[in-house]
Short mmCIF file of C-alpha atoms and ligand atoms in Angstrom, two decimals:
data_model
loop_
_atom_site.label_atom_id
_atom_site.label_comp_id
_atom_site.label_asym_id
_atom_site.label_seq_id
_atom_site.Cartn_x
_atom_site.Cartn_y
_atom_site.Cartn_z
CA MET A 275 25.54 4.31 -15.37
CA ILE A 276 23.28 6.26 -13.05
CA ARG A 277 24.72 6.72 -9.60
CA GLY A 278 22.12 8.05 -7.17
CA ASN A 279 21.24 7.74 -3.52
CA TYR A 280 17.75 7.58 -2.03
CA HIS A 281 18.60 7.13 1.63
CA THR A 282 19.87 10.39 3.12
CA HIS A 283 19.50 11.68 6.68
CA CYS A 284 20.28 15.37 7.21
CA SER A 285 19.91 17.75 10.17
CA PHE A 286 16.12 17.37 10.11
CA CYS A 287 16.53 13.98 11.81
CA ASP A 288 19.67 12.21 13.01
CA GLY A 289 22.00 13.24 10.20
CA ALA A 290 24.72 15.88 10.26
CA LEU A 291 24.52 19.17 8.35
CA GLU A 292 21.81 20.94 6.41
CA PRO A 293 20.29 19.40 3.27
CA GLU A 294 22.14 21.83 1.01
CA ALA A 295 25.52 20.46 2.18
CA PHE A 296 24.46 17.05 0.84
CA VAL A 297 23.40 18.58 -2.47
CA ALA A 298 26.76 20.34 -2.77
CA GLU A 299 28.65 17.11 -2.18
CA ALA A 300 26.41 15.16 -4.58
CA LEU A 301 27.12 17.81 -7.25
CA ARG A 302 30.84 17.55 -6.56
CA GLN A 303 30.67 13.77 -7.07
CA GLY A 304 28.39 13.88 -10.06
CA MET A 305 25.77 11.92 -8.12
CA ASP A 306 22.26 12.24 -9.51
CA PRO A 307 19.55 11.95 -8.29
CA LEU A 308 19.80 12.69 -4.59
CA GLY A 309 16.86 11.53 -2.51
CA PHE A 310 16.32 12.74 1.05
CA SER A 311 14.67 10.32 3.45
CA SER A 312 14.47 11.85 6.92
CA HIS A 313 13.05 9.57 9.58
CA ALA A 314 9.32 10.24 9.68
CA PRO A 315 7.94 11.29 13.09
CA LEU A 316 6.82 8.57 15.50
CA PRO A 317 4.11 8.83 18.15
CA PHE A 318 6.47 7.78 20.97
CA PRO A 319 9.75 9.16 22.36
CA ASN A 320 12.89 8.39 20.37
CA THR A 321 16.20 10.02 19.50
CA PHE A 322 16.29 9.86 15.73
CA THR A 323 13.11 11.07 13.97
CA MET A 324 11.87 14.47 12.84
CA LYS A 325 9.18 16.13 14.91
CA MET A 326 5.76 16.38 13.32
CA GLU A 327 5.95 20.18 13.33
CA GLN A 328 9.20 20.06 11.28
CA VAL A 329 7.64 18.21 8.35
CA PRO A 330 6.35 21.32 6.49
CA ASP A 331 9.79 23.00 6.75
CA TYR A 332 11.50 19.82 5.56
CA LEU A 333 9.32 19.69 2.47
CA ARG A 334 9.65 23.42 1.80
CA ILE A 335 13.44 23.35 1.95
CA LEU A 336 13.64 20.33 -0.33
CA ARG A 337 11.32 22.07 -2.81
CA GLU A 338 13.55 25.14 -2.73
CA LEU A 339 16.67 23.03 -3.31
CA ARG A 340 14.98 21.19 -6.13
CA GLU A 341 14.26 24.50 -7.86
CA ARG A 342 17.64 26.09 -7.15
CA TYR A 343 19.59 23.15 -8.58
CA ARG A 344 17.11 21.89 -11.15
CA ASP A 345 19.56 22.32 -14.04
CA SER A 346 22.28 20.19 -12.47
CA ILE A 347 20.74 17.56 -10.16
CA ARG A 348 17.36 16.11 -9.32
CA VAL A 349 16.60 16.53 -5.62
CA LEU A 350 13.93 14.07 -4.47
CA ALA A 351 11.81 14.32 -1.35
CA GLY A 352 11.17 11.12 0.57
CA LEU A 353 10.73 9.76 4.07
CA GLU A 354 11.97 6.66 5.83
CA ILE A 355 8.82 5.45 7.55
CA ASP A 356 8.89 2.96 10.42
CA PHE A 357 6.56 -0.01 10.24
CA VAL A 358 5.04 -0.38 13.69
CA PRO A 359 1.63 -2.11 13.87
CA GLY A 360 -0.96 0.10 15.50
CA ILE A 361 0.34 3.54 14.48
CA GLU A 362 -1.06 3.52 10.94
CA GLU A 363 -3.52 6.30 11.68
CA TYR A 364 -0.75 8.58 12.98
CA GLN A 365 1.26 7.92 9.82
CA GLU A 366 -1.57 8.15 7.31
CA GLY A 367 -0.86 11.78 6.39
CA PHE A 368 2.69 10.96 5.24
CA TYR A 369 1.29 9.28 2.15
CA SER A 370 -0.51 12.36 0.88
CA LEU A 371 2.43 14.78 1.08
CA GLY A 372 3.28 14.36 -2.59
CA LEU A 373 6.59 12.62 -1.80
CA ASP A 374 8.73 11.21 -4.59
CA PHE A 375 9.25 7.96 -2.67
CA THR A 376 9.12 6.35 0.75
CA ILE A 377 11.42 3.81 2.38
CA GLY A 378 9.68 1.30 4.63
CA SER A 379 11.88 0.11 7.47
CA VAL A 380 11.49 -2.03 10.55
CA HIS A 381 13.57 -0.68 13.43
CA TYR A 382 11.23 -1.73 16.25
CA VAL A 383 10.07 -5.24 17.08
CA ASP A 384 7.17 -5.37 19.54
CA ALA A 385 7.46 -3.81 22.99
CA ASP A 386 8.37 -4.66 26.57
CA GLU A 387 5.84 -5.03 29.40
CA GLN A 388 5.79 -1.26 29.93
CA GLY A 389 4.85 -0.85 26.27
CA THR A 390 8.24 0.59 25.25
CA PRO A 391 8.98 -0.40 21.65
CA TRP A 392 12.15 -2.48 21.23
CA PRO A 393 14.69 -1.02 18.77
CA VAL A 394 16.69 -3.84 17.16
CA ASP A 395 19.41 -1.69 15.58
CA ALA A 396 20.33 0.41 18.62
CA GLU A 397 23.07 -0.21 21.20
CA PRO A 398 24.01 -3.83 22.02
CA GLU A 399 22.73 -3.43 25.60
CA LEU A 400 19.26 -2.52 24.33
CA PHE A 401 19.31 -5.44 21.93
CA ASP A 402 20.24 -7.77 24.73
CA ARG A 403 17.53 -6.40 26.99
CA GLY A 404 14.87 -6.82 24.29
CA ILE A 405 15.81 -10.45 23.69
CA VAL A 406 15.36 -11.11 27.40
CA GLU A 407 12.40 -8.85 28.22
CA VAL A 408 10.34 -8.94 25.02
CA PHE A 409 11.14 -12.49 23.85
CA ARG A 410 12.06 -14.21 27.13
CA GLY A 411 15.47 -15.08 25.77
CA ASN A 412 14.13 -16.73 22.60
CA VAL A 413 16.41 -15.27 19.91
CA ARG A 414 14.86 -17.27 17.11
CA ALA A 415 11.39 -15.97 17.98
CA ALA A 416 12.70 -12.40 17.98
CA VAL A 417 14.39 -12.74 14.60
CA GLU A 418 11.43 -14.54 13.03
CA ARG A 419 9.14 -11.82 14.36
CA TYR A 420 11.40 -9.18 12.79
CA TYR A 421 11.07 -10.77 9.35
CA GLN A 422 7.35 -11.27 9.84
CA LEU A 423 7.02 -7.51 10.41
CA VAL A 424 9.05 -6.81 7.26
CA ARG A 425 6.64 -9.02 5.31
CA GLU A 426 3.62 -7.25 6.80
CA MET A 427 5.18 -3.92 5.84
CA VAL A 428 5.85 -5.09 2.29
CA GLY A 429 2.30 -6.43 2.11
CA THR A 430 0.88 -2.95 2.65
CA ASN A 431 2.24 -2.06 -0.84
CA ARG A 432 2.80 1.45 0.44
CA HIS A 433 6.55 1.80 0.13
CA THR A 434 8.74 2.42 -2.87
CA LEU A 435 11.81 0.91 -1.20
CA VAL A 436 12.42 -1.73 1.46
CA GLY A 437 15.09 -0.48 3.87
CA HIS A 438 18.09 -2.48 5.15
CA LEU A 439 16.44 -5.90 4.88
CA ASP A 440 18.63 -7.79 7.35
CA VAL A 441 19.39 -5.01 9.83
CA ILE A 442 18.54 -7.53 12.55
CA LYS A 443 22.10 -8.81 12.09
CA LYS A 444 23.56 -5.49 13.25
CA ASN A 445 23.84 -6.67 16.85
CA ASN A 446 24.88 -10.18 15.88
CA PRO A 447 28.63 -9.87 15.30
CA ASN A 448 30.33 -13.23 14.75
CA GLY A 449 26.97 -14.98 15.09
CA ARG A 450 26.76 -14.03 18.74
CA TYR A 451 23.01 -14.66 18.92
CA PHE A 452 22.17 -16.70 15.84
CA SER A 453 23.68 -18.19 12.69
CA GLU A 454 22.56 -16.87 9.34
CA ASP A 455 23.23 -20.36 7.96
CA GLU A 456 20.53 -22.02 10.04
CA PRO A 457 17.57 -23.35 8.06
CA TRP A 458 15.04 -21.37 10.11
CA TYR A 459 16.89 -18.13 9.36
CA ARG A 460 17.11 -18.89 5.66
CA ASP A 461 13.41 -19.78 5.63
CA ALA A 462 12.50 -16.47 7.26
CA VAL A 463 14.55 -14.60 4.67
CA GLU A 464 13.19 -16.67 1.79
CA GLU A 465 9.60 -16.05 2.80
CA THR A 466 10.37 -12.34 2.98
CA LEU A 467 11.97 -12.29 -0.48
CA GLU A 468 8.84 -14.02 -1.75
CA ALA A 469 6.74 -11.16 -0.35
CA ILE A 470 9.03 -8.58 -1.96
CA VAL A 471 8.96 -10.29 -5.36
CA ARG A 472 5.16 -10.27 -5.27
CA SER A 473 5.04 -6.58 -4.34
CA PRO A 474 5.91 -3.48 -6.35
CA ALA A 475 8.65 -2.61 -3.86
CA ILE A 476 12.33 -2.27 -4.72
CA LEU A 477 14.89 -3.61 -2.27
CA GLU A 478 17.67 -1.25 -1.26
CA VAL A 479 21.18 -2.63 -1.25
CA SER A 480 22.69 -0.49 1.47
CA THR A 481 26.32 0.32 2.03
CA GLY A 482 25.33 1.78 5.41
CA GLY A 483 26.27 -1.36 7.32
CA ILE A 484 29.77 -1.35 5.86
CA ARG A 485 30.54 1.85 7.79
CA LYS A 486 29.54 0.06 10.97
CA ASN A 487 31.53 -3.08 10.19
CA VAL A 488 28.35 -5.12 9.86
CA GLY A 489 28.72 -5.54 6.11
CA ILE A 490 26.35 -4.79 3.32
CA TYR A 491 22.56 -4.97 3.79
CA PRO A 492 21.48 -7.48 2.74
CA GLY A 493 24.47 -9.80 3.01
CA VAL A 494 25.91 -11.74 0.09
CA PRO A 495 23.97 -15.02 0.59
CA ILE A 496 20.70 -13.05 0.52
CA LEU A 497 21.85 -11.01 -2.47
CA LYS A 498 22.53 -14.26 -4.34
CA ARG A 499 18.96 -15.36 -3.71
CA CYS A 500 17.73 -11.92 -4.78
CA ARG A 501 19.50 -12.35 -8.08
CA GLU A 502 18.14 -15.87 -8.55
CA ARG A 503 14.61 -14.78 -7.71
CA GLY A 504 14.65 -11.57 -9.72
CA VAL A 505 14.22 -9.19 -6.78
CA ARG A 506 14.43 -5.61 -8.01
CA ILE A 507 17.22 -3.72 -6.30
CA THR A 508 18.58 -0.21 -6.00
CA LEU A 509 21.73 1.11 -4.35
CA CYS A 510 21.71 3.39 -1.30
CA SER A 511 24.19 4.52 1.33
CA ASP A 512 21.97 5.47 4.32
CA ALA A 513 24.09 8.63 4.48
CA HIS A 514 24.09 10.59 7.72
CA HIS A 515 26.86 12.93 6.52
CA PRO A 516 27.78 14.20 3.03
CA ASP A 517 30.96 12.12 3.20
CA HIS A 518 28.80 8.98 3.27
CA LEU A 519 26.88 9.73 0.09
CA SER A 520 28.49 7.19 -2.20
CA ALA A 521 30.79 5.52 0.32
CA GLY A 522 31.33 1.89 -0.59
CA TYR A 523 29.60 2.21 -3.97
CA PRO A 524 32.42 1.10 -6.29
CA GLY A 525 33.05 -2.11 -4.37
CA VAL A 526 29.37 -2.96 -4.04
CA GLU A 527 28.66 -2.21 -7.69
CA GLN A 528 31.43 -4.64 -8.61
CA LEU A 529 30.10 -7.20 -6.14
CA LEU A 530 26.63 -6.95 -7.70
CA ARG A 531 28.09 -7.44 -11.18
CA ASP A 532 30.09 -10.43 -9.91
CA LEU A 533 26.87 -11.90 -8.51
CA GLY A 534 25.29 -11.61 -11.94
CA PHE A 535 23.13 -8.51 -11.54
CA LYS A 536 22.86 -6.70 -14.85
CA GLU A 537 20.81 -3.71 -13.77
CA ILE A 538 19.61 -1.77 -10.78
CA PHE A 539 16.56 0.44 -10.46
CA ASN A 540 16.96 4.18 -10.37
CA HIS A 541 14.59 7.09 -10.23
CA THR A 542 14.93 8.63 -13.66
CA GLY A 543 12.99 11.44 -15.29
CA ASN A 544 10.44 8.72 -16.14
CA GLY A 545 10.08 7.27 -12.66
CA TRP A 546 11.73 4.06 -11.44
CA GLU A 547 13.46 2.22 -14.25
CA PRO A 548 16.02 -0.56 -14.54
CA CYS A 549 19.39 0.91 -15.51
CA PRO A 550 22.53 -0.95 -16.63
CA LEU A 551 24.86 -1.63 -13.75
ZN1 ZN B 873 16.70 2.74 8.91
ZN1 ZN B 874 18.02 5.40 7.36
#
């Protein structure tokens, strides 16, 4: 069984420690491959992305690590790229960097009246403010808009992986804002799975939410539908520290087997291939 991770944030963005510390821990665990996915720069102020001027250094250091450790682990260079309508031109260059993969993620849903983008996975206070100021208190409209953006992102066919599909639930503990059982929510998810099935993208199953007590992304009901619909999946940890690299993997691998998944996609020497789970 291949055990890799393609969602890794190091000191180039909002992760802890230098890239090499992650490689050392991956080697210790026998994890292979290890894909780095720093948050790609954004054209507006934020606290988590790389700066544009850091990108060449990021790529150089990953190339050096790839060479240094080439006999023991495959180090892959990727980016987690935000989908925000209107900034495509700014992001265009990311797709010609010769990356091994990209993760497409929606962290921002529209903007307030001052034009400040609304982050849906940030602090609860910000989430609350966005619901009120961007969507006039209409939670359903906000959530449906989130999934609409994910579909638009998938429709660009630009990304290898789809990041944390239902991250919109992060600020919804105990169904505080909405119920994931409601027909409108299921419809929004279903329509999004349809878009993913039709695209070449692979859906990440992320243990990142487990660390934050939100649970796996996507949650079990969505994973069941993924299995029924034949959505291609891979396993990632959204690591921000070497200790996170395979955190939660054994339990989630068992869960996936219990749900009937037989294989997950991994980046092998031959590209992305289904591998026995
Ligand atoms: Zn993300
Ligand atoms: Zn991430």
